[in-house]
Backbone as JSON, one array per atom type, in Angstrom:
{
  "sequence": "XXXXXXXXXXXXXXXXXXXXXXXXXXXXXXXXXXXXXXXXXXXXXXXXXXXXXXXXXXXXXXXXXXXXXXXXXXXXXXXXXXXXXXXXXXXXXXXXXXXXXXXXXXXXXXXXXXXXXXXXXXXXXXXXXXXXXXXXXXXXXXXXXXXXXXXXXXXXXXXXXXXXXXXXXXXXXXXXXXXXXXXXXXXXXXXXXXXXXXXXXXXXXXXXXXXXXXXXXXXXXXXXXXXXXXXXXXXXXXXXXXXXX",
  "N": [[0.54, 16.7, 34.74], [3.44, 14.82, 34.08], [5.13, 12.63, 32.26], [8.26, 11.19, 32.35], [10.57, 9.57, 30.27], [13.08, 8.19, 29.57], [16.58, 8.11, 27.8], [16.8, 5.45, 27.22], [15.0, 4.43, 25.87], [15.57, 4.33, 22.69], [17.73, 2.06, 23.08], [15.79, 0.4, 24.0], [13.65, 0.37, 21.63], [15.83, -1.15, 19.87], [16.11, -3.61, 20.73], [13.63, -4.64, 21.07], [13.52, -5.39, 18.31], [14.91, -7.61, 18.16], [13.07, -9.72, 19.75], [10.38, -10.48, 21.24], [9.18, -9.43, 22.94], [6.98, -6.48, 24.06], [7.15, -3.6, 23.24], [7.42, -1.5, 25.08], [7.44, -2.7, 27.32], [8.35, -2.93, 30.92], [8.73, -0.32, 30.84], [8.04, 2.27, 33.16], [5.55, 5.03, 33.74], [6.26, 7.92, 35.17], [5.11, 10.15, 37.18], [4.82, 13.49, 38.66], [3.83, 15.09, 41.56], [4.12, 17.89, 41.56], [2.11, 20.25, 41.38], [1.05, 22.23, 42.61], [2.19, 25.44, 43.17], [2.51, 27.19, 45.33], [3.16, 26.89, 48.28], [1.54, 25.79, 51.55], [2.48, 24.39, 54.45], [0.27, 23.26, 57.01], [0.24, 23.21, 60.33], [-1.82, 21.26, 63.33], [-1.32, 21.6, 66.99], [-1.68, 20.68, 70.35], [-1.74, 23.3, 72.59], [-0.66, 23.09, 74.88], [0.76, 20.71, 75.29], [1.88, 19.55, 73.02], [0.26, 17.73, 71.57], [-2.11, 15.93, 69.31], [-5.0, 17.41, 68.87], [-7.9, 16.19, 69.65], [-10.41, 15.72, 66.93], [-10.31, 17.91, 65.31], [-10.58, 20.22, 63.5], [-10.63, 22.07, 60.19], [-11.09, 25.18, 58.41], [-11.29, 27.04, 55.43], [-11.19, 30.46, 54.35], [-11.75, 33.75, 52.98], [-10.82, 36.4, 50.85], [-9.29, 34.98, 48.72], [-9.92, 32.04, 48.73], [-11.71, 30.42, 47.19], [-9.56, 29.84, 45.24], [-8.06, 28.12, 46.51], [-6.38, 25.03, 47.5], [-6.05, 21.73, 48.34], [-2.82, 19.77, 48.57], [-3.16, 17.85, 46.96], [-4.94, 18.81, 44.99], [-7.25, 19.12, 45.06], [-10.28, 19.76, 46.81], [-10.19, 19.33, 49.39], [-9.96, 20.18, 52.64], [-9.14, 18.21, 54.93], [-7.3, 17.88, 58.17], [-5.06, 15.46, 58.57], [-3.91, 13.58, 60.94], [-3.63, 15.73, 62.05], [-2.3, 17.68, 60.29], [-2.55, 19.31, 57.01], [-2.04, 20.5, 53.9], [-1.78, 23.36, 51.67], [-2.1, 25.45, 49.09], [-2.09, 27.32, 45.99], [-3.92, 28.19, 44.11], [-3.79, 27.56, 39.87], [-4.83, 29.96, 38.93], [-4.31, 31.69, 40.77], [-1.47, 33.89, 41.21], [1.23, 34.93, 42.97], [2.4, 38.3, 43.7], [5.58, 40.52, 44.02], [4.57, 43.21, 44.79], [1.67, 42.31, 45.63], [0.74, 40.26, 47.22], [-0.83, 37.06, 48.27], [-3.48, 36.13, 50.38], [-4.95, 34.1, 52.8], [-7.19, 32.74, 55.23], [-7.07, 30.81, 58.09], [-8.99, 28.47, 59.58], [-9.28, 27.05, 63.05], [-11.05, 24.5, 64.51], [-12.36, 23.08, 67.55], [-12.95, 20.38, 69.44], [-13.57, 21.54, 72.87], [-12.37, 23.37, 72.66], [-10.26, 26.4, 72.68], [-11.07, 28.66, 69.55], [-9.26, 28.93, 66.91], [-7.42, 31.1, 64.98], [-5.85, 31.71, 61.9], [-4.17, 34.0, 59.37], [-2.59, 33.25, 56.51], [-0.1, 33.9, 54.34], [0.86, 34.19, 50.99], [3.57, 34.74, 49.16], [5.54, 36.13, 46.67], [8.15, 35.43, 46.71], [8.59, 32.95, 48.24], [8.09, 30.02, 48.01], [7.4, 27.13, 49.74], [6.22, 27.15, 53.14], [5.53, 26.94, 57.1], [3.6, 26.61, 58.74], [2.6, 26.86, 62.11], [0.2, 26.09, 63.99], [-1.16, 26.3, 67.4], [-3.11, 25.22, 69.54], [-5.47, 25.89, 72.49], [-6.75, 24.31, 74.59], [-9.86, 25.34, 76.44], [-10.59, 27.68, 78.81], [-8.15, 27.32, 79.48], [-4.99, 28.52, 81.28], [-2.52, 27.86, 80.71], [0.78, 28.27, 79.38], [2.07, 28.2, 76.22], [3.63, 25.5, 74.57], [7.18, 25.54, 73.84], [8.68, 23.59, 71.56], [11.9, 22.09, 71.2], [14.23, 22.27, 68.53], [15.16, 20.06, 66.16], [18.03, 17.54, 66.76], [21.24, 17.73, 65.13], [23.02, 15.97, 63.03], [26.13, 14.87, 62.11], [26.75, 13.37, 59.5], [24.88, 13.49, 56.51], [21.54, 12.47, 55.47], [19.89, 10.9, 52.57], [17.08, 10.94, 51.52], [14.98, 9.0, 49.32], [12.3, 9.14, 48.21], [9.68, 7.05, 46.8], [6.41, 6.74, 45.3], [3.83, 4.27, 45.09], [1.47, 2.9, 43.09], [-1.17, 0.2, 44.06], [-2.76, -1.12, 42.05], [-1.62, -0.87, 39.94], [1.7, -1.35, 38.6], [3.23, -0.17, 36.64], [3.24, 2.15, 36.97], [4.55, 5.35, 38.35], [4.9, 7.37, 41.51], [6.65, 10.7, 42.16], [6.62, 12.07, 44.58], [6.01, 15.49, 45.72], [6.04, 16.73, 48.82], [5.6, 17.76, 52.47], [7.65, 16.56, 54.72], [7.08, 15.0, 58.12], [8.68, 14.0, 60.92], [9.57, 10.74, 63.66], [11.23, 9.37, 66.39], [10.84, 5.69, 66.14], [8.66, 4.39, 68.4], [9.23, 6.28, 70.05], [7.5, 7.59, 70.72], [6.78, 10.4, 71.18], [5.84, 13.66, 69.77], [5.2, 14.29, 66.23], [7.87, 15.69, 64.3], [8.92, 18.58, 62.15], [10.12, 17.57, 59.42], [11.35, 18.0, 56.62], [11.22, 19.51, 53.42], [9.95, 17.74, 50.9], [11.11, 17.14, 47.48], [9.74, 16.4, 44.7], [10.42, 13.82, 44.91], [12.74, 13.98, 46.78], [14.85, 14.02, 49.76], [17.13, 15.96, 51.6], [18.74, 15.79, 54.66], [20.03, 16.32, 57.83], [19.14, 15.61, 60.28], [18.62, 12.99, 61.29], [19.75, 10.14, 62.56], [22.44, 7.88, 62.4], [22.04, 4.23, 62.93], [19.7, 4.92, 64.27], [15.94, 4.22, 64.18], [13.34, 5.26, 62.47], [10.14, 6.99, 61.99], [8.24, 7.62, 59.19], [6.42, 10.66, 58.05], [3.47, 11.69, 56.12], [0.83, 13.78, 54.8], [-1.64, 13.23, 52.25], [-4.18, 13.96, 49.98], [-6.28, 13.77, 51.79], [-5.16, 11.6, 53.21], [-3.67, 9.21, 55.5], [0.09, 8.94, 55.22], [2.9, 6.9, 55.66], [6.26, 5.28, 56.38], [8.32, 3.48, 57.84], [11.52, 3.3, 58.63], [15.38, 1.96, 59.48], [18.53, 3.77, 59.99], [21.1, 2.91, 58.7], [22.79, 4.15, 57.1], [23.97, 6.55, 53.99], [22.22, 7.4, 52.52], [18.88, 5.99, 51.05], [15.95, 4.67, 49.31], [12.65, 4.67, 49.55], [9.17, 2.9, 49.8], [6.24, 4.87, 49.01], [2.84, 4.35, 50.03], [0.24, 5.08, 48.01], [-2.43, 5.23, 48.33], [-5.75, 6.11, 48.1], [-5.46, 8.01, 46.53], [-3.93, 7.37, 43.89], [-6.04, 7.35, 41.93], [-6.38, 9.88, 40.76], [-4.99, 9.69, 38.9]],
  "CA": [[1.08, 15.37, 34.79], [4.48, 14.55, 33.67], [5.59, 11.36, 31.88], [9.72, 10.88, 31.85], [10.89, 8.13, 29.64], [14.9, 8.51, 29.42], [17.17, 8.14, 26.34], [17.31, 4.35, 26.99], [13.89, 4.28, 25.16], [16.52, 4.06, 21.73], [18.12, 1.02, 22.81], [14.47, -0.55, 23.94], [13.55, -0.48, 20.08], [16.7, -1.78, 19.39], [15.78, -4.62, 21.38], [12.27, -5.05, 20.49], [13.93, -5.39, 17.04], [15.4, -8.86, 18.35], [12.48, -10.18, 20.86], [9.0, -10.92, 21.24], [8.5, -8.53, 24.11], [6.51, -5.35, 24.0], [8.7, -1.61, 23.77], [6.7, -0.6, 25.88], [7.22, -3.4, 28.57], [9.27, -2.43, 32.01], [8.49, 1.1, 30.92], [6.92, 3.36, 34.38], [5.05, 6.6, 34.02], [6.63, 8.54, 36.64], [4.04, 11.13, 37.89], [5.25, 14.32, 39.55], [2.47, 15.69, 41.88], [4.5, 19.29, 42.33], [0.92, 20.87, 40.78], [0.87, 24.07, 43.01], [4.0, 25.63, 43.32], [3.18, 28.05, 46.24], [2.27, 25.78, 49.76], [1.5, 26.3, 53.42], [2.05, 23.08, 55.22], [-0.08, 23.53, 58.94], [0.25, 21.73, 61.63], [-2.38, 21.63, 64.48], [-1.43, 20.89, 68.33], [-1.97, 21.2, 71.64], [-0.56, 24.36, 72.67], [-0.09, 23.03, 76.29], [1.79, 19.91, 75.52], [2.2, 19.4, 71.77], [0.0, 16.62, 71.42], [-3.19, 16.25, 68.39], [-6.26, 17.77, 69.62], [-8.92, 15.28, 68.84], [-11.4, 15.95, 65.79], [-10.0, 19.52, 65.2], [-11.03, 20.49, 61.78], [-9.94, 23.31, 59.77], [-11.44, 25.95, 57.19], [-10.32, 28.25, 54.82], [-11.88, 31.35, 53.79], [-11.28, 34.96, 52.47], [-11.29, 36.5, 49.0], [-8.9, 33.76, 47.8], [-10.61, 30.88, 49.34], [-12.2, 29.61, 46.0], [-8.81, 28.97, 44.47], [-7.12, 27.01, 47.68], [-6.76, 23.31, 47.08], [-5.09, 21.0, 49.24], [-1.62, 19.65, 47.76], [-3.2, 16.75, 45.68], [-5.15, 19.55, 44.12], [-8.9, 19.1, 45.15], [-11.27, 20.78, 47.56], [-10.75, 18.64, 50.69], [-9.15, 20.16, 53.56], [-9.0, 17.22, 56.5], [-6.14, 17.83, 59.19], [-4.7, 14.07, 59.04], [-2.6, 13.87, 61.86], [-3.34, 17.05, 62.68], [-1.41, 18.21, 59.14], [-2.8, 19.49, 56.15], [-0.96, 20.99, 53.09], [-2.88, 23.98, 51.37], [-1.54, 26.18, 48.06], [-2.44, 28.46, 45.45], [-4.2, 27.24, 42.08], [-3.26, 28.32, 39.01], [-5.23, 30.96, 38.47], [-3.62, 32.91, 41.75], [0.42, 34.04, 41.5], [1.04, 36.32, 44.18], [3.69, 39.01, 43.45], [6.0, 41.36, 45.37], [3.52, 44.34, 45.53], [0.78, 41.78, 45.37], [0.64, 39.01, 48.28], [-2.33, 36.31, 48.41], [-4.34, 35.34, 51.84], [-6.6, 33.28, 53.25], [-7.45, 32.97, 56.67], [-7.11, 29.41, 58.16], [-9.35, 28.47, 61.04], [-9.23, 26.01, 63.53], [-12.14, 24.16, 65.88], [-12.2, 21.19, 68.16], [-14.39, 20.24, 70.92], [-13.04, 21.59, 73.65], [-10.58, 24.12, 72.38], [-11.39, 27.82, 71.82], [-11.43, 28.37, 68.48], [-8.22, 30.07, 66.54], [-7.27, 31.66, 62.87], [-4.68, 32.48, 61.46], [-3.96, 34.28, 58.49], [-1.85, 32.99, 55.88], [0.26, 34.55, 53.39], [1.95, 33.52, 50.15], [4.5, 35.52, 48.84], [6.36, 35.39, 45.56], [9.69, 34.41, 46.96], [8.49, 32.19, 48.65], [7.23, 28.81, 47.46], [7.01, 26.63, 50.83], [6.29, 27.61, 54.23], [5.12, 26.43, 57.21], [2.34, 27.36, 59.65], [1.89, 26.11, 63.63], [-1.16, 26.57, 65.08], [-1.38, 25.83, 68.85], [-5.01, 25.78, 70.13], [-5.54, 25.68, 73.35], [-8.31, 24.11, 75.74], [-11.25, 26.42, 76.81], [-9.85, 28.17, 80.53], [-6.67, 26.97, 80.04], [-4.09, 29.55, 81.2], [-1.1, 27.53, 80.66], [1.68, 29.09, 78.21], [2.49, 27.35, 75.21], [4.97, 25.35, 74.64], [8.21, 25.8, 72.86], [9.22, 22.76, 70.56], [13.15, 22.54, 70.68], [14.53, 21.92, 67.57], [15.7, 18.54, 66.62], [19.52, 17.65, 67.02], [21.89, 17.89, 63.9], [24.12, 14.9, 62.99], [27.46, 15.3, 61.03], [26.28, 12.12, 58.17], [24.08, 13.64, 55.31], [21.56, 11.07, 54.66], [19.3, 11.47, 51.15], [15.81, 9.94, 51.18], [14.63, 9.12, 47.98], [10.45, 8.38, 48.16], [8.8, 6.57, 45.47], [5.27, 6.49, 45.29], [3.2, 3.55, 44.04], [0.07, 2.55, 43.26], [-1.31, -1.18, 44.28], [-2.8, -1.67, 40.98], [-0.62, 0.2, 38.22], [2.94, -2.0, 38.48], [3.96, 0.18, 35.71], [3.13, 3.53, 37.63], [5.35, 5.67, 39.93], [4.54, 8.6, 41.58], [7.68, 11.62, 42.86], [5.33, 13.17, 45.42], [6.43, 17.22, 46.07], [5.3, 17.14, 50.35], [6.31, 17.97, 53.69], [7.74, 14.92, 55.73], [7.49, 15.02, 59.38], [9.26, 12.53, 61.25], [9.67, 11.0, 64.78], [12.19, 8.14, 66.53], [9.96, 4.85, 66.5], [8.87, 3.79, 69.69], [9.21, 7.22, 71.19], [5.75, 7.98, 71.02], [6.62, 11.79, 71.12], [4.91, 13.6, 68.46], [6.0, 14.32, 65.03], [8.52, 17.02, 64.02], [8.85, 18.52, 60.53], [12.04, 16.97, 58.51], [11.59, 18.61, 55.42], [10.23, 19.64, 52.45], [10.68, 16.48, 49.7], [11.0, 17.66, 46.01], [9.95, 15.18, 43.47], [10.74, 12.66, 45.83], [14.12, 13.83, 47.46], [14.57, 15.13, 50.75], [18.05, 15.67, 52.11], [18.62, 16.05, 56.05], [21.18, 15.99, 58.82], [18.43, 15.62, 61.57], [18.78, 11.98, 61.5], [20.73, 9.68, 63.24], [22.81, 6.57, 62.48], [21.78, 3.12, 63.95], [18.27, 5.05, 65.1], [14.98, 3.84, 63.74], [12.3, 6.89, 62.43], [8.88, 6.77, 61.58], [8.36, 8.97, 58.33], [4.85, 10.65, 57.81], [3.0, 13.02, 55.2], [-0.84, 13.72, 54.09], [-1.62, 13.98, 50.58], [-5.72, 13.7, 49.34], [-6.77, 13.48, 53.05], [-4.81, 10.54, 53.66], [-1.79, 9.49, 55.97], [0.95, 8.29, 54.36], [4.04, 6.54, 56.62], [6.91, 4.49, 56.47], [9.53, 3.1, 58.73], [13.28, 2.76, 58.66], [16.57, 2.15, 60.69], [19.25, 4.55, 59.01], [22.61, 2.69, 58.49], [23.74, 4.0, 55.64], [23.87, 8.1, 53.93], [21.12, 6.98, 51.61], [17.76, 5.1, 51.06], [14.81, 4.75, 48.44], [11.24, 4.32, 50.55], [8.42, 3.3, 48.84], [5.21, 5.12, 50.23], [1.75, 3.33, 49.01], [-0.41, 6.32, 47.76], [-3.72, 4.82, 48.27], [-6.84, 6.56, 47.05], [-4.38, 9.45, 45.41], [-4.13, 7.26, 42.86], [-7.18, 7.4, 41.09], [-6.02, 11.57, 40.51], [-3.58, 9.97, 37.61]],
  "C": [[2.25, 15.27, 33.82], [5.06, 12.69, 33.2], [6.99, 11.32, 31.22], [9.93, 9.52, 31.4], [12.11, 8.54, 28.96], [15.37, 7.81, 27.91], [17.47, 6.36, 26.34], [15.84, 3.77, 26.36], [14.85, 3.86, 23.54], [16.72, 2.51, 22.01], [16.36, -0.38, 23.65], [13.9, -0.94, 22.52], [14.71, -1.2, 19.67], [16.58, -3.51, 19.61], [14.58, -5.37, 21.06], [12.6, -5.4, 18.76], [14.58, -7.75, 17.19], [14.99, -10.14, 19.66], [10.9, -9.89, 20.78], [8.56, -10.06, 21.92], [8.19, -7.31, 23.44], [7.77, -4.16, 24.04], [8.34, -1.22, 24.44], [6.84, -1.5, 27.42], [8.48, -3.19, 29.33], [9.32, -1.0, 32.15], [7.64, 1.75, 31.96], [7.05, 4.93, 33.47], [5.53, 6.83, 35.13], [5.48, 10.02, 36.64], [4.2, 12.45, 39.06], [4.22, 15.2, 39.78], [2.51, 17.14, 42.61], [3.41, 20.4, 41.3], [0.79, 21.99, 41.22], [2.26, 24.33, 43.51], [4.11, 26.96, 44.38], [1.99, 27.37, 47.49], [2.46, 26.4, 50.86], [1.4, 24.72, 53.91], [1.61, 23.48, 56.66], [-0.19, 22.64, 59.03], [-0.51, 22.11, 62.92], [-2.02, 21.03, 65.96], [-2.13, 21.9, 68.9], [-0.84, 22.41, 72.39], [0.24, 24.0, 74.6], [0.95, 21.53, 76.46], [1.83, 19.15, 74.23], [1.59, 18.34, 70.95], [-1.49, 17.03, 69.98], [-4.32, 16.42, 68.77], [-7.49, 16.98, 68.75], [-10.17, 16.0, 68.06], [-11.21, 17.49, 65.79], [-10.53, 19.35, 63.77], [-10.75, 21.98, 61.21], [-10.99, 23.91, 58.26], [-10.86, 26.76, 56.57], [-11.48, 29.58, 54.62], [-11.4, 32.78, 53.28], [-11.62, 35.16, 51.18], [-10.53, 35.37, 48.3], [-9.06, 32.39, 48.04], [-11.16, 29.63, 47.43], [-10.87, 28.97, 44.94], [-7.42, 28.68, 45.74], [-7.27, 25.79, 47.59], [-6.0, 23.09, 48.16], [-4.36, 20.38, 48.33], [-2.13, 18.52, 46.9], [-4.61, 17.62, 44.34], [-7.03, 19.62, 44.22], [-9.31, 19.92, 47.15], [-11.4, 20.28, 49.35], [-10.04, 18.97, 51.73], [-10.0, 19.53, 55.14], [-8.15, 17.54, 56.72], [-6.27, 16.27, 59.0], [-3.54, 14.32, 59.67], [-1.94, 14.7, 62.61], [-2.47, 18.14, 61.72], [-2.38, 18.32, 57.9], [-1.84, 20.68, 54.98], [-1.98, 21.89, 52.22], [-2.09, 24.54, 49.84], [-2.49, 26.53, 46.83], [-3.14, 27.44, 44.19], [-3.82, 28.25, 41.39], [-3.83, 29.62, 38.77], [-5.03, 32.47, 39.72], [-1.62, 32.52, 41.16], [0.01, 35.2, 41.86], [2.28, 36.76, 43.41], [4.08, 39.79, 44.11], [5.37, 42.48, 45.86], [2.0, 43.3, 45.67], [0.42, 40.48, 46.11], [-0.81, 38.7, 48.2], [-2.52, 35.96, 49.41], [-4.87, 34.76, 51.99], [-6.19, 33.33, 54.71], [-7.73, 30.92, 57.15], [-7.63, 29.83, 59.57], [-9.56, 27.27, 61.72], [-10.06, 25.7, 64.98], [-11.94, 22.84, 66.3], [-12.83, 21.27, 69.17], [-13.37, 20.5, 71.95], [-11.59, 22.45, 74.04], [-11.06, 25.1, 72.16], [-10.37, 28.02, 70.39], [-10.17, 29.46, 67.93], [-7.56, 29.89, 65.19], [-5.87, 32.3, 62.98], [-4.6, 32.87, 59.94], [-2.55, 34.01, 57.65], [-1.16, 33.72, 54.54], [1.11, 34.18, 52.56], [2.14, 34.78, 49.43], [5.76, 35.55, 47.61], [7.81, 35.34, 45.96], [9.73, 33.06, 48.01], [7.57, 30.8, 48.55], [6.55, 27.7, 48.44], [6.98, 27.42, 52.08], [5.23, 26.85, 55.18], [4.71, 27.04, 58.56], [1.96, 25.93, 61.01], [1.27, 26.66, 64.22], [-1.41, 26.17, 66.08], [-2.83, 26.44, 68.98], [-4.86, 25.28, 71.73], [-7.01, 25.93, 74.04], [-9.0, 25.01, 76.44], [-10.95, 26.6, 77.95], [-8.43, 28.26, 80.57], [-5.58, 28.18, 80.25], [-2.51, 29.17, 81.23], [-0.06, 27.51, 79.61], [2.03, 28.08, 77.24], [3.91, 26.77, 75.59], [6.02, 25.76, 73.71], [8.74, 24.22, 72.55], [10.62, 22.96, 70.67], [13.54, 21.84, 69.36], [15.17, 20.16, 67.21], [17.22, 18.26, 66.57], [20.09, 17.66, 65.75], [23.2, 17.05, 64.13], [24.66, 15.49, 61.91], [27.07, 14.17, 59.62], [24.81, 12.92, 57.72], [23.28, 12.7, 55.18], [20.28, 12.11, 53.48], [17.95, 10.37, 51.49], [15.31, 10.39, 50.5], [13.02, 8.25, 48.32], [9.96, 8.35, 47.01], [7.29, 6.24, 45.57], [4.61, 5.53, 44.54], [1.61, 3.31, 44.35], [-0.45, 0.9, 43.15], [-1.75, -1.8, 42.55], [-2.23, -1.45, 39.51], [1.17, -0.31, 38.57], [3.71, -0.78, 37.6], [3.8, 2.22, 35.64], [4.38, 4.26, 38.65], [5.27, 6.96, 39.91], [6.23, 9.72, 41.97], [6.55, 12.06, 43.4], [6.32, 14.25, 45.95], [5.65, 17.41, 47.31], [6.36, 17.4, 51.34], [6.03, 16.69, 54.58], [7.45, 15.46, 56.94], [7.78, 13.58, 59.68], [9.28, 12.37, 63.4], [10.61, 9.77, 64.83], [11.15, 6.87, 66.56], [10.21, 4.59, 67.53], [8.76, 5.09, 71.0], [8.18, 7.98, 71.86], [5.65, 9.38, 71.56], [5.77, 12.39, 69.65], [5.64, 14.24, 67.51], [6.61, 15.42, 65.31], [8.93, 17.27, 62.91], [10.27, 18.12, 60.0], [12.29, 17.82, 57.86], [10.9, 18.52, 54.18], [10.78, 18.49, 50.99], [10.17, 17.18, 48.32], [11.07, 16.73, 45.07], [10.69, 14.14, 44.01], [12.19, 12.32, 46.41], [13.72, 14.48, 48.29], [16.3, 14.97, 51.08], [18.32, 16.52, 53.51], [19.46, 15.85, 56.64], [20.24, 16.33, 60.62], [18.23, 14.2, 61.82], [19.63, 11.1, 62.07], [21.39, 8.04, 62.87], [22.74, 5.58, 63.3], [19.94, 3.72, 64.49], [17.28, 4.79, 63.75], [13.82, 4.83, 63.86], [10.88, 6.42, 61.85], [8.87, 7.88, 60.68], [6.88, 8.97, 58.41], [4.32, 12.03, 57.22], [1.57, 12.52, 55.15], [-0.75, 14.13, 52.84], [-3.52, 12.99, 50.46], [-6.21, 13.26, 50.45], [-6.26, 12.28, 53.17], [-3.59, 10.36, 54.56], [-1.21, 8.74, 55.54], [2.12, 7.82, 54.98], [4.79, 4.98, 55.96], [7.81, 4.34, 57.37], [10.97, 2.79, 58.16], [14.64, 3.34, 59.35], [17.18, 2.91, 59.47], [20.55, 3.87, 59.67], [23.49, 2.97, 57.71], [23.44, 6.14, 54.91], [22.6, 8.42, 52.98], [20.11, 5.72, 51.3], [16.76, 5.38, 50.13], [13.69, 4.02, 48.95], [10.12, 4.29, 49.97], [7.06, 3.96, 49.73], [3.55, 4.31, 48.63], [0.49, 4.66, 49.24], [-1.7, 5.87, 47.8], [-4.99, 5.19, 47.61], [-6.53, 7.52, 46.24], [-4.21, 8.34, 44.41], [-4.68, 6.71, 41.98], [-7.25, 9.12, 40.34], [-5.42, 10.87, 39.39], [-3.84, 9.01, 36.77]]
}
């Protein structure tokens, strides 16, 4: 846990020198929740038409199974949304003769049943894992996902995390966005990986309206907004994540 409090802490005593108010009042803990620093974000569909295969559920296992957390750092891997975010604890760093595994597996009523092995790699800190499962008989070929289009306007989304009862809290959450157009009721597609609560993208579009969406502590986390402009600050409401801080 990280607590930044900038050089304008100086002219707050200065102030408290000529005022009744607390030094300490308007001051946020900011909270940066980049705790494992080598991730696998998966994503589970339908391999026949990209959609969330109902009550899929996922395990881990292997020799490094005991130190796999999910990205808010505890023991709970739920697929929300069909997304879960996995990474190393401290007591694994993989190195270049020395790669770490686990084996991710994935069941759902009505799906035969499929693993994949995961691998973190010391040059590599994020990465990201699609698992298509497909329905029990089915002999119909996966699909292919095309990529999403690429606009010439940069925009920057800046996500702030808060918590309902801590005013004087704010989280940077370190996740993987996926995003979709509102309304289009296609299914998500990954944006990008946000760092301490930046992401910057040219898969967005001016005048169009997106649905943003991440998991963090088995929860889903979403916001909405039209993009008119090359930049935005979104707050997301961290719900039972923060009782972690």
């Amino acid at each position: 846990m990280k607590i930044y409090i900038k050089s304008c802490f100086f002219a707050i005593l200065l102030l408290s020198v000529f005022s009744c108010k607390k030094p300490t009042e308007n001051i946020k803990l900011v909270v940066d929740t980049d705790i494992l620093k080598y991730t696998a974000f998966i994503r589970v569909t339908d391999a026949a038409n990209g959609t969330l295969p109902a009550n899929a559920k996922i395990t881990i296992s292997g020799a490094a199974a005991d130190n796999i957390y999910e990205i808010s750092g505890k023991k709970n891997f739920n697929l929300v949304q069909g997304v879960v975010t996995i990474g190393l604890g401290p007591a694994l760093t993989p190195t270049a003769s020395n790669p770490v595994t686990c084996t991710a597996t994935i069941t759902a009523n009505g799906y035969t049943t499929a693993t994949r092995t995961i691998t973190f790699t010391a040059d590599k800190s994020q990465q990201i894992i699609n698992i298509q499962v497909a329905k029990v008989g089915s002999t119909t070929p996966p699909i292919v996902v095309p990529d999403p289009p690429v606009y010439p306007t940069p925009v920057v989304l800046n996500f702030i995390g808060t918590c309902r009862n801590r005013s004087d809290f704010e989280i940077r959450p370190s996740v993987y966005i996926m995003f979709r157009e509102t309304g289009s009721n296609q299914p998500y597609q990954y944006l990008g990986y946000m760092d301490k609560g930046v992401l910057n993208t040219t898969t967005l579009g001016q005048g169009k309206t997106y649905d943003f969406q991440t998991s963090f502590n088995g929860e889903n986390l979403s916001v909405t907004q039209k993009i008119e402009q090359a930049s935005y600050s979104l707050t997301l409401d961290m719900g039972n994540a923060c009782s972690n801080f």
